[in-house]
mmCIF file of C-alpha atoms in Angstrom:
data_model
loop_
_atom_site.group_PDB
_atom_site.id
_atom_site.type_symbol
_atom_site.label_atom_id
_atom_site.label_comp_id
_atom_site.label_asym_id
_atom_site.label_seq_id
_atom_site.Cartn_x
_atom_site.Cartn_y
_atom_site.Cartn_z
ATOM 1 C CA UNK A 22 43.284 -64.013 52.210
ATOM 2 C CA UNK A 23 43.031 -64.442 55.914
ATOM 3 C CA UNK A 24 40.318 -66.946 56.577
ATOM 4 C CA UNK A 25 38.385 -69.645 54.851
ATOM 5 C CA UNK A 26 35.462 -67.444 53.940
ATOM 6 C CA UNK A 27 37.611 -64.980 52.077
ATOM 7 C CA UNK A 28 39.472 -67.700 50.237
ATOM 8 C CA UNK A 29 36.296 -69.411 49.125
ATOM 9 C CA UNK A 30 34.985 -66.058 47.965
ATOM 10 C CA UNK A 31 38.043 -65.601 45.806
ATOM 11 C CA UNK A 32 37.644 -69.148 44.524
ATOM 12 C CA UNK A 33 34.335 -68.507 42.813
ATOM 13 C CA UNK A 34 34.199 -69.943 39.346
ATOM 14 C CA UNK A 35 37.023 -72.377 39.843
ATOM 15 C CA UNK A 36 36.790 -75.861 38.500
ATOM 16 C CA UNK A 37 35.722 -78.880 40.492
ATOM 17 C CA UNK A 38 36.519 -79.095 44.171
ATOM 18 C CA UNK A 39 38.698 -76.045 44.040
ATOM 19 C CA UNK A 40 35.702 -73.832 44.546
ATOM 20 C CA UNK A 41 34.234 -75.788 47.438
ATOM 21 C CA UNK A 42 36.902 -77.523 49.477
ATOM 22 C CA UNK A 43 39.176 -75.265 51.420
ATOM 23 C CA UNK A 44 42.343 -77.326 51.158
ATOM 24 C CA UNK A 45 42.235 -77.388 47.399
ATOM 25 C CA UNK A 46 40.824 -73.909 47.096
ATOM 26 C CA UNK A 47 43.641 -72.426 49.112
ATOM 27 C CA UNK A 48 46.255 -73.750 46.716
ATOM 28 C CA UNK A 49 44.340 -72.650 43.661
ATOM 29 C CA UNK A 50 43.657 -69.210 45.051
ATOM 30 C CA UNK A 51 47.313 -68.716 45.860
ATOM 31 C CA UNK A 52 48.163 -69.663 42.318
ATOM 32 C CA UNK A 53 45.495 -67.359 40.971
ATOM 33 C CA UNK A 54 46.833 -64.446 42.980
ATOM 34 C CA UNK A 55 50.343 -65.125 41.763
ATOM 35 C CA UNK A 56 49.100 -65.120 38.202
ATOM 36 C CA UNK A 57 47.266 -61.887 38.751
ATOM 37 C CA UNK A 58 50.426 -60.281 40.115
ATOM 38 C CA UNK A 59 52.377 -61.404 37.093
ATOM 39 C CA UNK A 60 49.662 -60.553 34.640
ATOM 40 C CA UNK A 61 49.162 -57.021 35.898
ATOM 41 C CA UNK A 62 52.580 -56.482 34.421
ATOM 42 C CA UNK A 63 52.038 -58.449 31.240
ATOM 43 C CA UNK A 64 48.723 -56.697 30.663
ATOM 44 C CA UNK A 65 50.594 -53.498 29.997
ATOM 45 C CA UNK A 66 52.698 -55.245 27.391
ATOM 46 C CA UNK A 67 49.709 -56.965 25.822
ATOM 47 C CA UNK A 68 47.741 -53.775 25.554
ATOM 48 C CA UNK A 69 50.585 -51.947 23.893
ATOM 49 C CA UNK A 70 50.956 -54.739 21.396
ATOM 50 C CA UNK A 71 47.233 -54.595 20.690
ATOM 51 C CA UNK A 72 47.359 -50.857 20.146
ATOM 52 C CA UNK A 73 50.265 -51.221 17.780
ATOM 53 C CA UNK A 74 48.408 -53.841 15.782
ATOM 54 C CA UNK A 75 45.412 -51.568 15.508
ATOM 55 C CA UNK A 76 47.447 -48.548 14.499
ATOM 56 C CA UNK A 77 49.272 -50.646 11.948
ATOM 57 C CA UNK A 78 46.025 -51.873 10.486
ATOM 58 C CA UNK A 79 44.763 -48.310 10.296
ATOM 59 C CA UNK A 80 47.827 -46.919 8.625
ATOM 60 C CA UNK A 81 48.064 -49.739 6.146
ATOM 61 C CA UNK A 82 44.670 -48.770 4.893
ATOM 62 C CA UNK A 83 46.391 -45.593 3.810
ATOM 63 C CA UNK A 84 49.422 -47.463 2.486
ATOM 64 C CA UNK A 85 51.759 -46.478 5.271
ATOM 65 C CA UNK A 86 53.668 -48.860 7.481
ATOM 66 C CA UNK A 87 53.391 -48.530 11.231
ATOM 67 C CA UNK A 88 57.101 -47.908 11.654
ATOM 68 C CA UNK A 89 57.172 -45.133 9.091
ATOM 69 C CA UNK A 90 54.045 -43.632 10.580
ATOM 70 C CA UNK A 91 55.478 -43.459 14.087
ATOM 71 C CA UNK A 92 58.753 -42.104 12.757
ATOM 72 C CA UNK A 93 56.920 -39.350 10.959
ATOM 73 C CA UNK A 94 54.959 -38.481 14.094
ATOM 74 C CA UNK A 95 58.072 -38.296 16.211
ATOM 75 C CA UNK A 96 59.691 -36.051 13.648
ATOM 76 C CA UNK A 97 56.732 -33.728 13.792
ATOM 77 C CA UNK A 98 56.841 -33.781 17.591
ATOM 78 C CA UNK A 99 53.339 -35.149 17.942
ATOM 79 C CA UNK A 100 53.227 -36.824 21.315
ATOM 80 C CA UNK A 101 50.050 -38.827 21.115
ATOM 81 C CA UNK A 102 50.522 -42.209 22.673
ATOM 82 C CA UNK A 103 49.606 -45.501 21.136
ATOM 83 C CA UNK A 104 46.493 -46.003 23.176
ATOM 84 C CA UNK A 105 44.961 -42.793 21.933
ATOM 85 C CA UNK A 106 46.190 -43.357 18.396
ATOM 86 C CA UNK A 107 44.538 -46.747 18.283
ATOM 87 C CA UNK A 108 41.258 -45.277 19.480
ATOM 88 C CA UNK A 109 41.447 -42.497 16.923
ATOM 89 C CA UNK A 110 42.220 -44.973 14.170
ATOM 90 C CA UNK A 111 39.116 -46.928 15.096
ATOM 91 C CA UNK A 112 36.596 -44.195 15.756
ATOM 92 C CA UNK A 113 37.815 -41.015 14.087
ATOM 93 C CA UNK A 114 38.905 -41.983 10.618
ATOM 94 C CA UNK A 115 39.236 -38.459 9.298
ATOM 95 C CA UNK A 116 41.408 -37.306 12.145
ATOM 96 C CA UNK A 117 43.498 -40.395 11.689
ATOM 97 C CA UNK A 118 43.856 -39.708 8.004
ATOM 98 C CA UNK A 119 45.064 -36.226 8.882
ATOM 99 C CA UNK A 120 47.701 -37.735 11.145
ATOM 100 C CA UNK A 121 48.775 -40.176 8.465
ATOM 101 C CA UNK A 122 49.119 -37.325 5.998
ATOM 102 C CA UNK A 123 51.253 -35.350 8.394
ATOM 103 C CA UNK A 124 53.457 -38.346 8.951
ATOM 104 C CA UNK A 125 53.728 -38.962 5.252
ATOM 105 C CA UNK A 126 54.946 -35.412 4.697
ATOM 106 C CA UNK A 127 57.513 -35.762 7.399
ATOM 107 C CA UNK A 128 58.916 -39.060 6.326
ATOM 108 C CA UNK A 129 59.285 -39.419 2.564
ATOM 109 C CA UNK A 130 60.150 -43.101 2.781
ATOM 110 C CA UNK A 131 56.484 -43.832 2.527
ATOM 111 C CA UNK A 132 56.311 -42.839 -1.091
ATOM 112 C CA UNK A 133 57.782 -46.110 -2.271
ATOM 113 C CA UNK A 134 55.433 -48.636 -0.845
ATOM 114 C CA UNK A 135 55.471 -52.037 -2.403
ATOM 115 C CA UNK A 136 52.002 -53.469 -2.510
ATOM 116 C CA UNK A 137 51.933 -57.153 -1.855
ATOM 117 C CA UNK A 138 49.891 -58.896 -4.544
ATOM 118 C CA UNK A 139 46.522 -59.579 -3.047
ATOM 119 C CA UNK A 140 45.322 -63.166 -2.991
ATOM 120 C CA UNK A 141 42.830 -63.826 -5.741
ATOM 121 C CA UNK A 142 40.122 -66.404 -5.395
ATOM 122 C CA UNK A 143 41.161 -69.167 -7.786
ATOM 123 C CA UNK A 144 38.483 -71.650 -6.896
ATOM 124 C CA UNK A 145 37.248 -73.727 -9.771
ATOM 125 C CA UNK A 146 33.600 -73.678 -8.821
ATOM 126 C CA UNK A 147 32.106 -70.733 -10.573
ATOM 127 C CA UNK B 20 31.849 -37.726 9.792
ATOM 128 C CA UNK B 21 33.391 -39.859 12.423
ATOM 129 C CA UNK B 22 31.225 -40.047 15.446
ATOM 130 C CA UNK B 23 32.960 -38.454 18.339
ATOM 131 C CA UNK B 24 30.518 -40.042 20.675
ATOM 132 C CA UNK B 25 31.805 -43.542 20.229
ATOM 133 C CA UNK B 26 34.933 -43.312 22.347
ATOM 134 C CA UNK B 27 35.246 -43.188 26.018
ATOM 135 C CA UNK B 28 38.388 -43.124 28.103
ATOM 136 C CA UNK B 29 39.473 -42.501 31.622
ATOM 137 C CA UNK B 30 42.614 -40.552 31.804
ATOM 138 C CA UNK B 31 45.010 -39.469 34.420
ATOM 139 C CA UNK B 32 47.471 -36.687 34.512
ATOM 140 C CA UNK B 33 49.899 -35.193 36.886
ATOM 141 C CA UNK B 34 48.003 -32.368 38.359
ATOM 142 C CA UNK B 35 50.836 -30.292 39.600
ATOM 143 C CA UNK B 36 52.445 -29.743 36.263
ATOM 144 C CA UNK B 37 49.512 -29.084 34.056
ATOM 145 C CA UNK B 38 46.412 -27.986 35.896
ATOM 146 C CA UNK B 39 45.233 -24.927 37.677
ATOM 147 C CA UNK B 40 42.529 -24.751 40.273
ATOM 148 C CA UNK B 41 40.180 -21.999 41.037
ATOM 149 C CA UNK B 42 37.885 -22.380 43.996
ATOM 150 C CA UNK B 43 34.290 -22.219 42.842
ATOM 151 C CA UNK B 44 31.497 -20.368 44.551
ATOM 152 C CA UNK B 45 29.004 -22.735 46.069
ATOM 153 C CA UNK B 46 26.734 -24.066 43.395
ATOM 154 C CA UNK B 47 23.205 -22.872 43.834
ATOM 155 C CA UNK B 48 21.618 -25.516 41.629
ATOM 156 C CA UNK B 49 22.630 -29.110 41.240
ATOM 157 C CA UNK B 50 24.174 -29.617 37.844
ATOM 158 C CA UNK B 51 24.350 -33.046 36.401
ATOM 159 C CA UNK B 52 24.509 -34.367 32.903
ATOM 160 C CA UNK B 53 22.021 -36.915 31.782
ATOM 161 C CA UNK B 54 23.203 -39.406 29.255
ATOM 162 C CA UNK B 55 20.601 -42.084 29.110
ATOM 163 C CA UNK B 56 21.460 -43.735 25.837
ATOM 164 C CA UNK B 57 25.154 -43.200 25.482
ATOM 165 C CA UNK B 58 26.067 -46.098 27.706
ATOM 166 C CA UNK B 59 25.129 -48.605 25.068
ATOM 167 C CA UNK B 60 27.282 -47.075 22.410
ATOM 168 C CA UNK B 61 30.389 -47.051 24.528
ATOM 169 C CA UNK B 62 31.092 -50.746 24.760
ATOM 170 C CA UNK B 63 34.808 -51.181 24.425
ATOM 171 C CA UNK B 64 36.367 -54.636 24.106
ATOM 172 C CA UNK B 65 37.020 -56.261 27.440
ATOM 173 C CA UNK B 66 40.744 -55.939 27.134
ATOM 174 C CA UNK B 67 40.575 -52.195 27.483
ATOM 175 C CA UNK B 68 40.103 -52.400 31.178
ATOM 176 C CA UNK B 69 41.163 -48.852 31.733
ATOM 177 C CA UNK B 70 38.021 -47.359 30.282
ATOM 178 C CA UNK B 71 35.568 -45.923 32.703
ATOM 179 C CA UNK B 72 31.934 -46.614 32.305
ATOM 180 C CA UNK B 73 29.658 -43.691 31.669
ATOM 181 C CA UNK B 74 27.226 -44.719 34.344
ATOM 182 C CA UNK B 75 24.589 -42.269 35.318
ATOM 183 C CA UNK B 76 25.540 -40.362 38.424
ATOM 184 C CA UNK B 77 24.056 -41.697 41.595
ATOM 185 C CA UNK B 78 21.936 -38.599 41.977
ATOM 186 C CA UNK B 79 19.443 -40.028 39.535
ATOM 187 C CA UNK B 80 16.594 -39.244 41.822
ATOM 188 C CA UNK B 81 17.578 -35.588 42.144
ATOM 189 C CA UNK B 82 15.683 -33.453 39.663
ATOM 190 C CA UNK B 83 18.050 -32.840 36.809
ATOM 191 C CA UNK B 84 18.649 -29.492 35.250
ATOM 192 C CA UNK B 85 20.371 -29.359 31.932
ATOM 193 C CA UNK B 86 22.777 -26.491 31.887
ATOM 194 C CA UNK B 87 22.119 -25.859 28.233
ATOM 195 C CA UNK B 88 18.361 -25.828 28.418
ATOM 196 C CA UNK B 89 17.497 -23.904 31.503
ATOM 197 C CA UNK B 90 20.297 -22.079 33.222
ATOM 198 C CA UNK B 91 17.923 -20.070 35.306
ATOM 199 C CA UNK B 92 15.213 -22.572 36.053
ATOM 200 C CA UNK B 93 15.354 -25.468 38.480
ATOM 201 C CA UNK B 94 12.024 -27.204 38.377
ATOM 202 C CA UNK B 95 11.666 -30.251 40.495
ATOM 203 C CA UNK B 96 8.469 -31.280 38.740
ATOM 204 C CA UNK B 97 8.571 -34.904 37.719
ATOM 205 C CA UNK B 98 7.167 -34.200 34.283
ATOM 206 C CA UNK B 99 10.077 -31.949 33.449
ATOM 207 C CA UNK B 100 12.662 -34.634 33.976
ATOM 208 C CA UNK B 101 11.683 -36.738 31.021
ATOM 209 C CA UNK B 102 11.668 -33.805 28.645
ATOM 210 C CA UNK B 103 14.963 -32.529 29.876
ATOM 211 C CA UNK B 104 16.525 -35.922 29.448
ATOM 212 C CA UNK B 105 15.399 -36.160 25.864
ATOM 213 C CA UNK B 106 16.409 -32.661 24.910
ATOM 214 C CA UNK B 107 19.769 -32.838 26.569
ATOM 215 C CA UNK B 108 21.095 -35.686 24.520
ATOM 216 C CA UNK B 109 21.383 -34.171 21.047
ATOM 217 C CA UNK B 110 22.719 -30.898 22.420
ATOM 218 C CA UNK B 111 26.020 -32.261 23.562
ATOM 219 C CA UNK B 112 28.840 -30.573 21.693
ATOM 220 C CA UNK B 113 30.292 -32.776 19.005
ATOM 221 C CA UNK B 114 33.833 -32.257 19.986
ATOM 222 C CA UNK B 115 36.551 -34.331 21.533
ATOM 223 C CA UNK B 116 40.034 -33.675 22.790
ATOM 224 C CA UNK B 117 43.041 -35.703 23.760
ATOM 225 C CA UNK B 118 44.321 -34.395 27.056
ATOM 226 C CA UNK B 119 47.263 -35.474 29.141
ATOM 227 C CA UNK B 120 46.605 -35.796 32.876
ATOM 228 C CA UNK B 121 48.684 -37.584 35.456
ATOM 229 C CA UNK B 122 51.151 -38.826 32.891
ATOM 230 C CA UNK B 123 48.414 -40.561 30.926
ATOM 231 C CA UNK B 124 46.497 -39.478 27.863
ATOM 232 C CA UNK B 125 42.757 -39.608 27.558
ATOM 233 C CA UNK B 126 40.156 -38.930 24.928
ATOM 234 C CA UNK B 127 37.725 -36.539 26.503
ATOM 235 C CA UNK B 128 34.310 -35.268 25.496
ATOM 236 C CA UNK B 129 32.291 -32.689 27.377
ATOM 237 C CA UNK B 130 29.688 -34.056 29.700
ATOM 238 C CA UNK B 131 31.442 -37.266 30.617
ATOM 239 C CA UNK B 132 33.445 -38.059 33.637
ATOM 240 C CA UNK B 133 36.858 -39.497 33.945
ATOM 241 C CA UNK B 134 38.916 -41.195 36.621
ATOM 242 C CA UNK B 135 42.375 -39.697 36.836
ATOM 243 C CA UNK B 136 45.245 -40.043 39.257
ATOM 244 C CA UNK B 137 44.579 -38.257 42.509
ATOM 245 C CA UNK B 138 44.970 -34.526 42.037
ATOM 246 C CA UNK B 139 46.579 -33.285 45.190
ATOM 247 C CA UNK B 140 45.396 -29.978 46.474
ATOM 248 C CA UNK B 141 41.972 -30.033 44.880
ATOM 249 C CA UNK B 142 38.708 -30.304 46.683
ATOM 250 C CA UNK B 143 35.330 -31.464 45.522
ATOM 251 C CA UNK B 144 33.573 -29.013 43.187
ATOM 252 C CA UNK B 145 36.740 -27.246 42.176
ATOM 253 C CA UNK B 146 37.001 -26.087 38.638
ATOM 254 C CA UNK B 147 40.047 -27.348 36.859
ATOM 255 C CA UNK B 148 41.720 -26.259 33.667
ATOM 256 C CA UNK B 149 43.695 -28.925 31.890
ATOM 257 C CA UNK B 150 46.317 -27.318 29.746
ATOM 258 C CA UNK B 151 48.030 -30.114 27.981
ATOM 259 C CA UNK B 152 45.691 -30.668 25.087
ATOM 260 C CA UNK B 153 47.283 -32.749 22.384
ATOM 261 C CA UNK B 154 44.532 -32.917 19.834
ATOM 262 C CA UNK B 155 41.107 -31.414 19.384
ATOM 263 C CA UNK B 156 38.570 -32.753 16.953
ATOM 264 C CA UNK B 157 35.236 -31.415 15.878
ATOM 265 C CA UNK B 158 32.846 -32.654 13.266
ATOM 266 C CA UNK B 159 34.607 -30.878 10.456
ATOM 267 C CA UNK B 160 38.124 -30.053 11.598
ATOM 268 C CA UNK B 161 40.953 -31.556 13.535
ATOM 269 C CA UNK B 162 43.516 -29.529 15.400
ATOM 270 C CA UNK B 163 46.632 -31.605 15.802
ATOM 271 C CA UNK B 164 49.028 -30.267 18.371
ATOM 272 C CA UNK B 165 52.785 -30.341 17.964
ATOM 273 C CA UNK B 166 52.923 -31.401 20.691
ATOM 274 C CA UNK B 167 50.240 -29.224 22.286
ATOM 275 C CA UNK B 168 47.401 -27.224 20.807
ATOM 276 C CA UNK B 169 48.317 -23.732 21.950
ATOM 277 C CA UNK B 170 45.836 -21.962 24.195
ATOM 278 C CA UNK B 171 43.500 -24.901 24.200
ATOM 279 C CA UNK B 172 42.026 -25.612 27.592
ATOM 280 C CA UNK B 173 39.776 -28.382 28.794
ATOM 281 C CA UNK B 174 37.593 -27.264 31.660
ATOM 282 C CA UNK B 175 36.579 -29.791 34.229
ATOM 283 C CA UNK B 176 35.042 -30.010 37.652
ATOM 284 C CA UNK B 177 36.325 -32.290 40.378
ATOM 285 C CA UNK B 178 33.498 -34.529 41.395
ATOM 286 C CA UNK B 179 34.853 -36.994 43.817
ATOM 287 C CA UNK B 180 38.133 -38.088 45.304
ATOM 288 C CA UNK B 181 38.118 -41.747 46.019
ATOM 289 C CA UNK B 182 40.082 -44.944 45.750
ATOM 290 C CA UNK B 183 40.296 -47.492 43.028
ATOM 291 C CA UNK B 184 39.072 -51.005 43.506
ATOM 292 C CA UNK B 185 41.278 -53.031 45.796
ATOM 293 C CA UNK B 186 44.053 -54.995 44.206
ATOM 294 C CA UNK B 187 45.539 -57.883 46.167
ATOM 295 C CA UNK B 188 49.281 -58.008 45.822
ATOM 296 C CA UNK B 189 50.203 -61.532 46.740
ATOM 297 C CA UNK B 190 53.849 -62.529 46.708
ATOM 298 C CA UNK B 191 54.762 -66.143 47.068
ATOM 299 C CA UNK B 192 57.941 -68.135 46.740
ATOM 300 C CA UNK B 193 57.531 -71.866 46.552
ATOM 301 C CA UNK B 194 59.243 -74.170 49.016
ATOM 302 C CA UNK B 195 60.674 -71.225 50.905
ATOM 303 C CA UNK B 196 57.743 -70.493 53.153
ATOM 304 C CA UNK B 197 57.446 -66.945 51.883
ATOM 305 C CA UNK B 198 54.022 -65.402 51.505
ATOM 306 C CA UNK B 199 53.101 -61.772 51.568
ATOM 307 C CA UNK B 200 49.541 -60.598 51.232
ATOM 308 C CA UNK B 201 49.092 -56.875 50.678
ATOM 309 C CA UNK B 202 46.011 -54.980 49.592
ATOM 310 C CA UNK B 203 46.327 -51.809 47.587
ATOM 311 C CA UNK B 204 43.872 -49.116 46.634
ATOM 312 C CA UNK B 205 45.194 -46.439 44.390
ATOM 313 C CA UNK B 206 43.752 -42.997 45.084
ATOM 314 C CA UNK B 207 41.931 -41.451 42.181
ATOM 315 C CA UNK B 208 39.887 -38.404 41.361
ATOM 316 C CA UNK B 209 36.718 -38.370 39.349
ATOM 317 C CA UNK B 210 36.545 -35.361 37.149
ATOM 318 C CA UNK B 211 33.691 -34.253 34.953
ATOM 319 C CA UNK B 212 34.537 -32.476 31.729
ATOM 320 C CA UNK B 213 32.543 -29.354 31.147
ATOM 321 C CA UNK B 214 34.015 -27.840 28.026
ATOM 322 C CA UNK B 215 36.822 -27.535 25.560
ATOM 323 C CA UNK B 216 37.877 -24.056 24.492
ATOM 324 C CA UNK B 217 40.676 -22.051 23.052
ATOM 325 C CA UNK B 218 41.600 -24.076 20.030
ATOM 326 C CA UNK B 219 40.066 -21.931 17.313
ATOM 327 C CA UNK B 220 43.137 -19.993 16.300
ATOM 328 C CA UNK B 221 45.267 -22.978 15.598
ATOM 329 C CA UNK B 222 46.155 -24.339 12.155
ATOM 330 C CA UNK B 223 43.579 -26.968 11.551
ATOM 331 C CA UNK B 224 43.035 -29.791 9.164
ATOM 332 C CA UNK B 225 39.582 -29.607 7.692
ATOM 333 C CA UNK B 226 37.454 -32.286 6.203
ATOM 334 C CA UNK B 227 37.655 -30.750 2.736
ATOM 335 C CA UNK B 228 41.406 -30.769 2.643
ATOM 336 C CA UNK B 229 41.487 -34.421 3.610
ATOM 337 C CA UNK B 230 38.956 -35.276 0.958
ATOM 338 C CA UNK B 231 41.043 -33.495 -1.616
ATOM 339 C CA UNK B 232 44.254 -35.203 -0.633
ATOM 340 C CA UNK B 233 42.823 -38.699 -0.703
#
């Protein structure tokens, strides 16, 4: 961000005069760079939360909670991280089922899963 | 069976702890892996910015020789290229592994490349053995390592040692006249996976046993 040309290049896609006029673009680009600095750190948190949601969805298909699943894996000393586990749960269902089974063996708390009653469609129109 | 070809990751690992290098003799024939149609099936959601794209290597104009088809023949004839490209695709091994490189874990399949943290001490065209294999999956069986699949090795070849895209680190404090503008390019190494071996004698989970237990 040294001269006008570089700033206007970074300001592509901005709204209104912020992409054309240097005085406004400079402010907006500074703000954008600050956000990118901050968000490079929050991206790591967001991704981990996404992976956990995906793993949880995958394990709940096999009636296991995410927390119990991870506890079982740690007990069995399986060191796959959440990124890889989420990918496996999406694309390799049989491998994932194997992992869920291993975790279920290791952590018996999974045996007593309470199944929430599923919502039934009670609409009147037949 | 779950398609192993639908995942793609770039992984990094700390080279010093887990990899060995052996200097390779100079390659007599150019080896490259053609994957014309796989690119479309590897679309990950945008959030997964760490995935590397399986773009065709830049040597697209170089006559390609599939290592499976013709180990002894290097024909530069233009007519051969199309046939080789078609035959190569279904012959990729249906196997994947989860390997830990540079402190990060990656899902790896043979024939694809991967951007990992810079592996110090390697040169281009060095063969690399990645030892920390956490999981190996084939079409019928899964070998789950606790934590590592013993004797499993992922062979790879160092392709290129470059830098990541530039990241602008801009620090700013308002009303205090403090601005710092720093550019940063993280060194990386592109590594092409050639094969996954050594996992056969490990207790495995087969497809039949899963079907029975479900």
